[in-house]
PDB file of C-alpha atoms and ligand atoms in Angstrom:
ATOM      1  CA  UNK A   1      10.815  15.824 -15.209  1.00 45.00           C
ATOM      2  CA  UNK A   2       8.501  14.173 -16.819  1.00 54.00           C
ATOM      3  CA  UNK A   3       5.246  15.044 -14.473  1.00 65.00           C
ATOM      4  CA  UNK A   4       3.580  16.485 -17.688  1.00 72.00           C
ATOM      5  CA  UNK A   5       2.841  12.967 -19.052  1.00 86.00           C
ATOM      6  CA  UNK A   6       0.892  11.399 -16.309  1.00 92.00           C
ATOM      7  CA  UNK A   7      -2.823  12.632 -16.603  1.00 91.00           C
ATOM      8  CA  UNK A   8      -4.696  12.509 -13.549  1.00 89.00           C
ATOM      9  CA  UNK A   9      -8.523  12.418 -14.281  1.00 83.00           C
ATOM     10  CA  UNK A  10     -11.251  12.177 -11.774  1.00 87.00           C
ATOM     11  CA  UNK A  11     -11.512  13.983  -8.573  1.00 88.00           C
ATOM     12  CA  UNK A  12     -11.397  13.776  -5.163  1.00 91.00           C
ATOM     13  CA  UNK A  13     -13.780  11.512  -3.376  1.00 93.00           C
ATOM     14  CA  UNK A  14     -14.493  13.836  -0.407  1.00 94.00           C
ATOM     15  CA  UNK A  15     -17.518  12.215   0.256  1.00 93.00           C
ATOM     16  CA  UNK A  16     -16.178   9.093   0.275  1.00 94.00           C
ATOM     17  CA  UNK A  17     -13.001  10.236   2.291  1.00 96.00           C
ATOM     18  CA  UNK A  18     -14.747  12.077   5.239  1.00 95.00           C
ATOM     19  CA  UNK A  19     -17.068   8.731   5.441  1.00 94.00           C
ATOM     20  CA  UNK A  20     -13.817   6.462   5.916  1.00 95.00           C
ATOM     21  CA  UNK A  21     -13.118   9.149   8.520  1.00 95.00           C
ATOM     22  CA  UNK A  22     -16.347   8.712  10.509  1.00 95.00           C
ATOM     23  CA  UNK A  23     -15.713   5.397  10.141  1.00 95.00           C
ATOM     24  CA  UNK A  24     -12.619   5.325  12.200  1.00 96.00           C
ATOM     25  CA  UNK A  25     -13.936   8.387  14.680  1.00 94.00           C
ATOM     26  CA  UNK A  26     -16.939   6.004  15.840  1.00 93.00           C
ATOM     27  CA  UNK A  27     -14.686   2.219  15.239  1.00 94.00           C
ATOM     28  CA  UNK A  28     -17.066   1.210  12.723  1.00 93.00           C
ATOM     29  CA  UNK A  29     -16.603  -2.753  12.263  1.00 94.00           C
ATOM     30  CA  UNK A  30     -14.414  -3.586  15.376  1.00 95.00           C
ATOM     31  CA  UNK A  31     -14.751  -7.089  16.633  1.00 95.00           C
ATOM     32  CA  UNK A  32     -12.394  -6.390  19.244  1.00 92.00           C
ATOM     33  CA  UNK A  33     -10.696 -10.168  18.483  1.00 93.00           C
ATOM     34  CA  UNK A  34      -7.487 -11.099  18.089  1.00 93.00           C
ATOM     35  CA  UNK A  35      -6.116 -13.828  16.138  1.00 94.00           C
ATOM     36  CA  UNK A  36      -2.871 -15.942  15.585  1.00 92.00           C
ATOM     37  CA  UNK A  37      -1.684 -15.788  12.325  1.00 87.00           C
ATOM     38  CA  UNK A  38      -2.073 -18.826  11.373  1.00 89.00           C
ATOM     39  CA  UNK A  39      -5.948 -18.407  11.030  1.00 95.00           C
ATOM     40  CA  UNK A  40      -6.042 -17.706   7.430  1.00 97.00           C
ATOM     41  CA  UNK A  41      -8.845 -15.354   8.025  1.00 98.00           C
ATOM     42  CA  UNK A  42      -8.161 -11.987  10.092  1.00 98.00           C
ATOM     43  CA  UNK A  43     -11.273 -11.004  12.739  1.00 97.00           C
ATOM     44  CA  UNK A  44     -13.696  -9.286  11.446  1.00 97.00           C
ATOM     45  CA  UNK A  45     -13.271  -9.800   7.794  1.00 98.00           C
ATOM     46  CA  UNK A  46     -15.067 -11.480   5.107  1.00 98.00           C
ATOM     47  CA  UNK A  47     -14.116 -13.581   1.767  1.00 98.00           C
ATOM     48  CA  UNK A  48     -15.161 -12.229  -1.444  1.00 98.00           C
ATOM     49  CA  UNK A  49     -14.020 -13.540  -5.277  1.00 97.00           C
ATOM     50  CA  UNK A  50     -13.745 -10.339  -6.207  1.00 97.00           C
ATOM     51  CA  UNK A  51     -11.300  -7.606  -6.473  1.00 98.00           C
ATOM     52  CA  UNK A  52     -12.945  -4.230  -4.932  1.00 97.00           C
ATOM     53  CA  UNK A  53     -11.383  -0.751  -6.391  1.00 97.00           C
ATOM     54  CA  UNK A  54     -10.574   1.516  -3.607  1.00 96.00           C
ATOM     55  CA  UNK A  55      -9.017   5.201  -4.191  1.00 95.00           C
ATOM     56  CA  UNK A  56      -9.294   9.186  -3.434  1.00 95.00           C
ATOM     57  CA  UNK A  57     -11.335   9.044  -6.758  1.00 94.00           C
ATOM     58  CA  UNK A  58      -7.810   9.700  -8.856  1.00 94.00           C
ATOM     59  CA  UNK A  59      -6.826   7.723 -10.921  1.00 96.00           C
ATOM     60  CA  UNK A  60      -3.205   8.657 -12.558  1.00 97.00           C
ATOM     61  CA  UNK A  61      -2.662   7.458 -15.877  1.00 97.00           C
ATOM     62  CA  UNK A  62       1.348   6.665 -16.717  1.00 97.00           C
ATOM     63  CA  UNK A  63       2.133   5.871 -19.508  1.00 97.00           C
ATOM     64  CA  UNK A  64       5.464   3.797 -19.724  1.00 98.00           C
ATOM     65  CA  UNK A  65       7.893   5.768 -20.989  1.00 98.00           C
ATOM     66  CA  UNK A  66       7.278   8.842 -18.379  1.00 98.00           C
ATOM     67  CA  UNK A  67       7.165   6.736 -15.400  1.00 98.00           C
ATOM     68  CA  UNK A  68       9.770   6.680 -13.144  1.00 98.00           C
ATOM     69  CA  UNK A  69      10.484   5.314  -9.583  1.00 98.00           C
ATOM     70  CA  UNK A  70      12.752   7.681  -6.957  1.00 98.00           C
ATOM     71  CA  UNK A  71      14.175   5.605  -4.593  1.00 99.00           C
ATOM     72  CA  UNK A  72      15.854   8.011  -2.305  1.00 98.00           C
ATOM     73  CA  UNK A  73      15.591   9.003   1.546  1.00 98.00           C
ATOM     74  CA  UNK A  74      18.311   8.529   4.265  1.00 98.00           C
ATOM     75  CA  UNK A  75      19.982   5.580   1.527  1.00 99.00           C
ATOM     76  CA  UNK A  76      23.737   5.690   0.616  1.00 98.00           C
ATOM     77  CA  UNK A  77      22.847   4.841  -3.007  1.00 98.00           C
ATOM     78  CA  UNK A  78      19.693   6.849  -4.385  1.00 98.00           C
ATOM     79  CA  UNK A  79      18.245   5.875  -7.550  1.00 98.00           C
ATOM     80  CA  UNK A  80      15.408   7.093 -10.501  1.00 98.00           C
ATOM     81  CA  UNK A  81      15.089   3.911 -12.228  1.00 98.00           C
ATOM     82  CA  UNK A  82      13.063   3.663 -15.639  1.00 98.00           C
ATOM     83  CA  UNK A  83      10.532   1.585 -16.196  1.00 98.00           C
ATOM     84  CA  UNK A  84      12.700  -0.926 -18.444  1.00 98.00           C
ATOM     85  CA  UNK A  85      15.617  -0.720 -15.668  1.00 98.00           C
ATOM     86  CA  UNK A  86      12.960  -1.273 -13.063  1.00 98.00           C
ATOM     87  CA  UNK A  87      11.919  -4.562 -14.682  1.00 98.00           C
ATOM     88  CA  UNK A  88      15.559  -5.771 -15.431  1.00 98.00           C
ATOM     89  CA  UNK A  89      16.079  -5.943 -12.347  1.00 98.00           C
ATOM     90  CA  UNK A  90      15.838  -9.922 -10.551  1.00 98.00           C
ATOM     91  CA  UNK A  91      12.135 -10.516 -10.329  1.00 98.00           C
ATOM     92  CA  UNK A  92       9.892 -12.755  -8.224  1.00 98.00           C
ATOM     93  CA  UNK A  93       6.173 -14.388  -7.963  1.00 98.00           C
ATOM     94  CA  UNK A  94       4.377 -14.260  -5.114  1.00 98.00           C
ATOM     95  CA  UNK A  95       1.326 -15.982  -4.355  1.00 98.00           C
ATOM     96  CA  UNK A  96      -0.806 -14.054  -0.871  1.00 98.00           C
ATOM     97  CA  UNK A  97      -3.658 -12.714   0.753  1.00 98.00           C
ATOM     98  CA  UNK A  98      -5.309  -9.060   1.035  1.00 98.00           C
ATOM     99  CA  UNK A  99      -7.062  -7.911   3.846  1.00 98.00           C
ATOM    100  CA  UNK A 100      -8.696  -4.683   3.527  1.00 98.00           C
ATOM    101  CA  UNK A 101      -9.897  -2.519   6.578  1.00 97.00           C
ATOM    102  CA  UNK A 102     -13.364  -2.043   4.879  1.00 96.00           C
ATOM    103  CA  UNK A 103     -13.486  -5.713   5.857  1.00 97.00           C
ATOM    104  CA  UNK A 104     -12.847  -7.739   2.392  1.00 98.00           C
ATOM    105  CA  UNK A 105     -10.194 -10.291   2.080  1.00 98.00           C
ATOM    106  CA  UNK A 106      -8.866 -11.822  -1.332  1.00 98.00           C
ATOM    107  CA  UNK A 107      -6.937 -15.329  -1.229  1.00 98.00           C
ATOM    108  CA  UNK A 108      -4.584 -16.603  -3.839  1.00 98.00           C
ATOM    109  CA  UNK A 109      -3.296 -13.669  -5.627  1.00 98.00           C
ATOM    110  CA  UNK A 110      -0.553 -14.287  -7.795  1.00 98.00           C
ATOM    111  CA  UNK A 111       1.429 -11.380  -8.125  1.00 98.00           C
ATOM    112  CA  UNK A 112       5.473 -10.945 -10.079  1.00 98.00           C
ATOM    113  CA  UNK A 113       7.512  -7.995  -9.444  1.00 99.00           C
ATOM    114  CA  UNK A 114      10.550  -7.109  -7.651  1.00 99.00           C
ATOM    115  CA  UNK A 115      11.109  -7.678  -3.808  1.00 98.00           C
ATOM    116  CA  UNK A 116      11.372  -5.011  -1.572  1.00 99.00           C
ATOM    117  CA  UNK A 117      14.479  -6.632  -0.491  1.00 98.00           C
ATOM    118  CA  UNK A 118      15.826  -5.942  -3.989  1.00 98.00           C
ATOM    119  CA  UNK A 119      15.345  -2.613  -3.777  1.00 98.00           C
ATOM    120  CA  UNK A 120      16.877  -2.055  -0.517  1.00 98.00           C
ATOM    121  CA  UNK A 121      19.826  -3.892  -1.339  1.00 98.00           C
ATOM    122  CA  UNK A 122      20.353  -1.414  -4.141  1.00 98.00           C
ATOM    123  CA  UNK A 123      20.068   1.628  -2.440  1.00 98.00           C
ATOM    124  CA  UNK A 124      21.417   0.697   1.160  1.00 98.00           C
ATOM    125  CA  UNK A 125      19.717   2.640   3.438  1.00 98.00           C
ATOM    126  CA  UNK A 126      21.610   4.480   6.257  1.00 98.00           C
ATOM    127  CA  UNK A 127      21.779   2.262   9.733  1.00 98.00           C
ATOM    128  CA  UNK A 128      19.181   4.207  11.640  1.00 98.00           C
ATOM    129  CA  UNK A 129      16.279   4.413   9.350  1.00 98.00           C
ATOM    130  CA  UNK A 130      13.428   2.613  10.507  1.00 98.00           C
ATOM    131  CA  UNK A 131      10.793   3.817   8.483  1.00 98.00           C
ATOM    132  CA  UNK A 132       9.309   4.033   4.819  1.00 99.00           C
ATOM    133  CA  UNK A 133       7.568   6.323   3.249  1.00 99.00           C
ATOM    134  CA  UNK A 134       5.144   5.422   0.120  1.00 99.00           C
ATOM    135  CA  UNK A 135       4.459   8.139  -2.613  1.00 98.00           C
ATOM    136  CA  UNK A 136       2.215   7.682  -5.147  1.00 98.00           C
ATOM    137  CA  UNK A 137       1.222   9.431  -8.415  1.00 98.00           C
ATOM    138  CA  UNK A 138      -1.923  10.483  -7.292  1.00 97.00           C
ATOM    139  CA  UNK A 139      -0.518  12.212  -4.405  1.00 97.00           C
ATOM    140  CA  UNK A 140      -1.527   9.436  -1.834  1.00 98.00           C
ATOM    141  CA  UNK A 141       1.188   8.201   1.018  1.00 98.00           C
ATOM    142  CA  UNK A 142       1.425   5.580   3.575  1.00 98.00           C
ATOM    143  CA  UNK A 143       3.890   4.905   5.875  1.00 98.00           C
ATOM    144  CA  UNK A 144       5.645   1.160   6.871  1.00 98.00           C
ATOM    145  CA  UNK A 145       8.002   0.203   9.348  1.00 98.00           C
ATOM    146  CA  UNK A 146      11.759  -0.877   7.417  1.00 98.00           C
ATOM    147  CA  UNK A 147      11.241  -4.029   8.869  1.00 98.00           C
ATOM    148  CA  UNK A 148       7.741  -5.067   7.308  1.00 98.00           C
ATOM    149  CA  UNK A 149       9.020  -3.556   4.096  1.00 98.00           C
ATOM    150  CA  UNK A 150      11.819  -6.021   4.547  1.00 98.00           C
ATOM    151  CA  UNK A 151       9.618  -9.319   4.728  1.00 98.00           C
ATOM    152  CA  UNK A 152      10.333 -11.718   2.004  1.00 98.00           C
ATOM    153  CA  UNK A 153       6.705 -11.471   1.401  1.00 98.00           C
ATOM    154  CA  UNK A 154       6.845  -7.868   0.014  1.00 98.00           C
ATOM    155  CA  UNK A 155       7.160  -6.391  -3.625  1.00 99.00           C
ATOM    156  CA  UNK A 156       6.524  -3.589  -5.882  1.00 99.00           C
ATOM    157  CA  UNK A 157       4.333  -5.677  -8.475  1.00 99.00           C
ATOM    158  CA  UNK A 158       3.295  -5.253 -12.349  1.00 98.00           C
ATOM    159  CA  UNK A 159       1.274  -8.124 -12.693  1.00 98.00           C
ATOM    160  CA  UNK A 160      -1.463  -9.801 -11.150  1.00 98.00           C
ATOM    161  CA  UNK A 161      -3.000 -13.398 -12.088  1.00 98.00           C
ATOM    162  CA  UNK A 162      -1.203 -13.295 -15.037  1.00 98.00           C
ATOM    163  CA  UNK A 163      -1.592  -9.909 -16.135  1.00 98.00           C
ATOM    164  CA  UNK A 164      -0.405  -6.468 -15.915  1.00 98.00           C
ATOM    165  CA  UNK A 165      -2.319  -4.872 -13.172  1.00 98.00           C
ATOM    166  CA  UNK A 166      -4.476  -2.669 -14.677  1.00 97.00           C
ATOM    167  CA  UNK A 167      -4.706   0.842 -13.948  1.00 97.00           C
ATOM    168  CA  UNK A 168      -8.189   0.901 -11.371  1.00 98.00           C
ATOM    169  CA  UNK A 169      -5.766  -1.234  -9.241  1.00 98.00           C
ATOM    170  CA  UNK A 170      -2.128   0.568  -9.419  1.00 98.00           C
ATOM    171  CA  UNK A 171      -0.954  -0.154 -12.495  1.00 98.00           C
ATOM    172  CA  UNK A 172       1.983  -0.043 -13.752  1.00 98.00           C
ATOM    173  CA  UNK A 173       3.138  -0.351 -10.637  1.00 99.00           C
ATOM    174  CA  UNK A 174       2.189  -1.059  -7.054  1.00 99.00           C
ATOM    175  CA  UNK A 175       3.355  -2.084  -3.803  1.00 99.00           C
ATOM    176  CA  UNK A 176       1.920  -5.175  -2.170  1.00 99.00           C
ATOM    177  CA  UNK A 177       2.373  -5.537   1.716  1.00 98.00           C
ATOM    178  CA  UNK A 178       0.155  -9.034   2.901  1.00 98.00           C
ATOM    179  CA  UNK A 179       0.575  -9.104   6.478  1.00 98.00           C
ATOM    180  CA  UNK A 180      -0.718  -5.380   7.077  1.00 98.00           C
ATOM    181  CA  UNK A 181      -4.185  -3.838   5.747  1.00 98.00           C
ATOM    182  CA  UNK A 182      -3.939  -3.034   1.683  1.00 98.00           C
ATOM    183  CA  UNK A 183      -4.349   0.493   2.958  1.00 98.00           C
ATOM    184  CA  UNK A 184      -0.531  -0.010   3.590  1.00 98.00           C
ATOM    185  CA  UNK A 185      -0.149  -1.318  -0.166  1.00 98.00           C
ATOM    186  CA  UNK A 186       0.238   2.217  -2.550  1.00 98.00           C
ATOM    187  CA  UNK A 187      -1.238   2.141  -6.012  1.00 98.00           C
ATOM    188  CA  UNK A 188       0.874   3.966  -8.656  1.00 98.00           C
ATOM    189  CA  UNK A 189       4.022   3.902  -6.885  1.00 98.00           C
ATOM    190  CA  UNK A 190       6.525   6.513  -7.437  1.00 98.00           C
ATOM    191  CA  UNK A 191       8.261   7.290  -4.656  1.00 99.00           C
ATOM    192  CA  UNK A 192       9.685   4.935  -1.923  1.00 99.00           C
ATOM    193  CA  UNK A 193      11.639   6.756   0.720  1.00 99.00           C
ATOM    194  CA  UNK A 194      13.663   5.597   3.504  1.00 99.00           C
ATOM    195  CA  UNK A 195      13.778   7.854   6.959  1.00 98.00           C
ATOM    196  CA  UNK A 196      14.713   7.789  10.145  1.00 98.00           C
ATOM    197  CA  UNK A 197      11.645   9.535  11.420  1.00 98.00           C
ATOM    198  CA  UNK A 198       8.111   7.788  10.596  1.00 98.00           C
ATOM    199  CA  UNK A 199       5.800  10.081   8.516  1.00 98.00           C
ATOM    200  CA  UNK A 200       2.042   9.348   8.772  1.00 98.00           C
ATOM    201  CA  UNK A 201       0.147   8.650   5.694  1.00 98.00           C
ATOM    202  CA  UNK A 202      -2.995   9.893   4.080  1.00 98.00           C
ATOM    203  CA  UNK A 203      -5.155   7.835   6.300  1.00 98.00           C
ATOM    204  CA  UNK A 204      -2.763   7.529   9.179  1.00 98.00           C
ATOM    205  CA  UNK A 205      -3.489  10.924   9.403  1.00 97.00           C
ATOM    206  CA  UNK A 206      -7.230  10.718   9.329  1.00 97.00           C
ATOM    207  CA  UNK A 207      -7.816   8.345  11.858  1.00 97.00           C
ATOM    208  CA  UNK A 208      -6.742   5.169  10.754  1.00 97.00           C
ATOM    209  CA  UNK A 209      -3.994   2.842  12.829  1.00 98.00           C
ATOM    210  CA  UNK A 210      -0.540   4.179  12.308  1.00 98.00           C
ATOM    211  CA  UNK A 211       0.567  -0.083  11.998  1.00 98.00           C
ATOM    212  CA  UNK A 212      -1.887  -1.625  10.636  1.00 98.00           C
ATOM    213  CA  UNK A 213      -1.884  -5.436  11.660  1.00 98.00           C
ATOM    214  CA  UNK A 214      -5.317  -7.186  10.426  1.00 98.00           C
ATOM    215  CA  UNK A 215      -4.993 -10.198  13.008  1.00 98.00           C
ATOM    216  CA  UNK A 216      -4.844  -7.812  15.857  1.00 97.00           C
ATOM    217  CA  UNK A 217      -7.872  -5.798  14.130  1.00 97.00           C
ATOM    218  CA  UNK A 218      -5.205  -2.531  14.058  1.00 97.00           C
ATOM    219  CA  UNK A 219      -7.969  -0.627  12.332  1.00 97.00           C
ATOM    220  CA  UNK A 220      -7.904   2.720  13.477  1.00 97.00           C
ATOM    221  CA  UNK A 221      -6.026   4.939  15.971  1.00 93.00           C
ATOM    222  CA  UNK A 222      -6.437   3.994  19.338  1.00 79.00           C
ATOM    223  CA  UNK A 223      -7.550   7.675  20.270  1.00 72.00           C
ATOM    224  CA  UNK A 224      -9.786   7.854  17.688  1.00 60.00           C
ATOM    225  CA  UNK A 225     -11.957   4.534  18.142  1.00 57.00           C
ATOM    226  CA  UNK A 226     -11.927   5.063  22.008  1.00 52.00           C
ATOM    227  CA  UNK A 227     -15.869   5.783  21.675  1.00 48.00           C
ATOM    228  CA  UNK A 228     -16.763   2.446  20.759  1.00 48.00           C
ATOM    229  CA  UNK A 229     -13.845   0.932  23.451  1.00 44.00           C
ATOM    230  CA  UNK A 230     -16.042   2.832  26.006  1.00 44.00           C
ATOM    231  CA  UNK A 231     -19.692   1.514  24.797  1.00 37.00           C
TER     232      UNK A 231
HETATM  233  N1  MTE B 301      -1.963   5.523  -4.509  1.00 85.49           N
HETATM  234  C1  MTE B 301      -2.952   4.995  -3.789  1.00 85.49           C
HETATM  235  N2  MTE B 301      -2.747   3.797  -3.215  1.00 85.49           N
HETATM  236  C2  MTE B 301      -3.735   3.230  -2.486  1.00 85.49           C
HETATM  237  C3  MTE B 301      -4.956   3.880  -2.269  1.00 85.49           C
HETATM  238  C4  MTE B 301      -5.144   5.150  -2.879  1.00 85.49           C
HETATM  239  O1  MTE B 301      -6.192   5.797  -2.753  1.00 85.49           O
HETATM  240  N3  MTE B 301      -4.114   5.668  -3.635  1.00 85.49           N
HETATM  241  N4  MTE B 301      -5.934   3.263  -1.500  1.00 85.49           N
HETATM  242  C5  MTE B 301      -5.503   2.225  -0.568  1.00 85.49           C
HETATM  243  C6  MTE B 301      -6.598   1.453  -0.055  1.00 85.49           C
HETATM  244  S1  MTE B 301      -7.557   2.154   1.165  1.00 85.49           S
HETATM  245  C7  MTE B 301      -6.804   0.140  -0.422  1.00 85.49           C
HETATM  246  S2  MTE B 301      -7.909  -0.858   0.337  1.00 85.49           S
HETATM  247  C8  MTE B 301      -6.069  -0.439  -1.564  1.00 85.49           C
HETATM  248  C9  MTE B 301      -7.060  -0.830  -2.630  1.00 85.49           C
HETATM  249  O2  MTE B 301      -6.418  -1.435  -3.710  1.00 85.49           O
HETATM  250  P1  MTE B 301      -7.327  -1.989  -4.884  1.00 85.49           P
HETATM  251  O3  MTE B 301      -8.138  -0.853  -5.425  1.00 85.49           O
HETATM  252  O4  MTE B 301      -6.400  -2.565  -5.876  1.00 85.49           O
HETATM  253  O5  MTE B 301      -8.212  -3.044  -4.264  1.00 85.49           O
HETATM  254  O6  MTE B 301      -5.139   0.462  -2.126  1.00 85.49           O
HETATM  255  C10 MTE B 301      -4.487   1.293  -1.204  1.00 85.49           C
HETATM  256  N5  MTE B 301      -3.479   2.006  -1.929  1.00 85.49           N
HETATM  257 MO1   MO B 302      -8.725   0.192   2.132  1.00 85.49          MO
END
């Protein structure tokens, strides 16, 4: 293994993390609208130029030749692919939208990578799995459905407007899902695993919406933001 490489520095926003998980226990920011997709703009969110950081307060440094990606699960075909072999493989450039659940969206980012649909193709995930599972270097996880993670809109990206994403926002590597909250999206990906059963995430877990759908304002857990449902 090559775990001893990869520094992580910084610490644990617990502060910051039991806030987020107020913030879902009392619904903070629900509009309680719905939208089609084709509004370009998701309820209750606002535009800004910028790009906001947004972690646990880790922030894994990997260098190149230590990083690897496990691609593994319930697949016929599981792979550890190298950063080199990782890039080899056929890429794409996307151009989308992120919508994050503290209420920022970000047109018109230009991101290249590898589609999702790449990597499923190379591992070939067993029939029944309907679920993946997101692992990052700095311990984070978030859970998709298969079939979001299949969406030709998907991919594990290195580069962003032109340059390699830098490490406050995932670098080297990332996962970029548009159509659900950028919670969904894991920095520092290096794990994606394929299973029949869904496992909830680091914020799944803490309150936030197991899905995740910005245009039907899928903040947080139903249970969880009941108290402002009730108001
Ligand atoms: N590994 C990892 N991925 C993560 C997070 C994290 O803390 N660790 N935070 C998530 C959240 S809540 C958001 S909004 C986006 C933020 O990405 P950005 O910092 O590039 O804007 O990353 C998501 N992916
Ligand atoms: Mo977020």
């Amino acid at each position: 293994m090559t775990d001893d490489d990869v520094t992580l520095s910084g610490r644990l926003k617990d502060k910051l993390i039991d806030s987020k998980q107020k913030w879902a226990a009392d619904g903070r920011l629900l509009t309680g609208e719905t939208a089609a997709h084709s509004q370009r703009l998701p309820p209750g969110q606002r535009r800004v130029e910028n790009w906001p950081v947004l972690d646990l307060g880790i922030q894994p440094e990997i260098p190149l030749h230590a990083w690897r990606l496990f691609v593994d699960g319930e697949v016929e075909k599981p792979v550890t692919l190298k950063w080199d072999e990782f890039t080899n493989l056929p890429k794409v450039k996307l151009t989308t939208d992120i919508h994050c659940v503290t209420a920022w969206s970000r047109y018109d980012n230009v991101w290249e990578g590898v589609s999702a649909r790449t990597l499923i193709d190379l591992v070939e995930p067993r029939a029944d799995v309907r679920h993946v599972i997101f692992h990052a270097y700095d311990t984070y996880k978030t859970n998709v459905p298969l079939a979001d993670f299949s969406a030709d809109d998907v991919l594990l990206a290195w580069s962003w407007n032109g340059r390699p994403i830098g490490r406050e926002h995932g670098g080297p590597l990332r996962v970029v899902i548009p159509k659900l909250y950028f919670w969904k999206s894991a920095k520092w990906i290096k794990r994606v695993e394929f299973s029949v059963l869904d496992k909830p995430g680091f914020w799944e877990v803490r309150g936030y919406h197991n899905y995740g759908d910005p245009w039907l304002e899928q903040r947080y857990d139903d249970e969880a933001s009941q108290g402002l449902q009730e108001m």
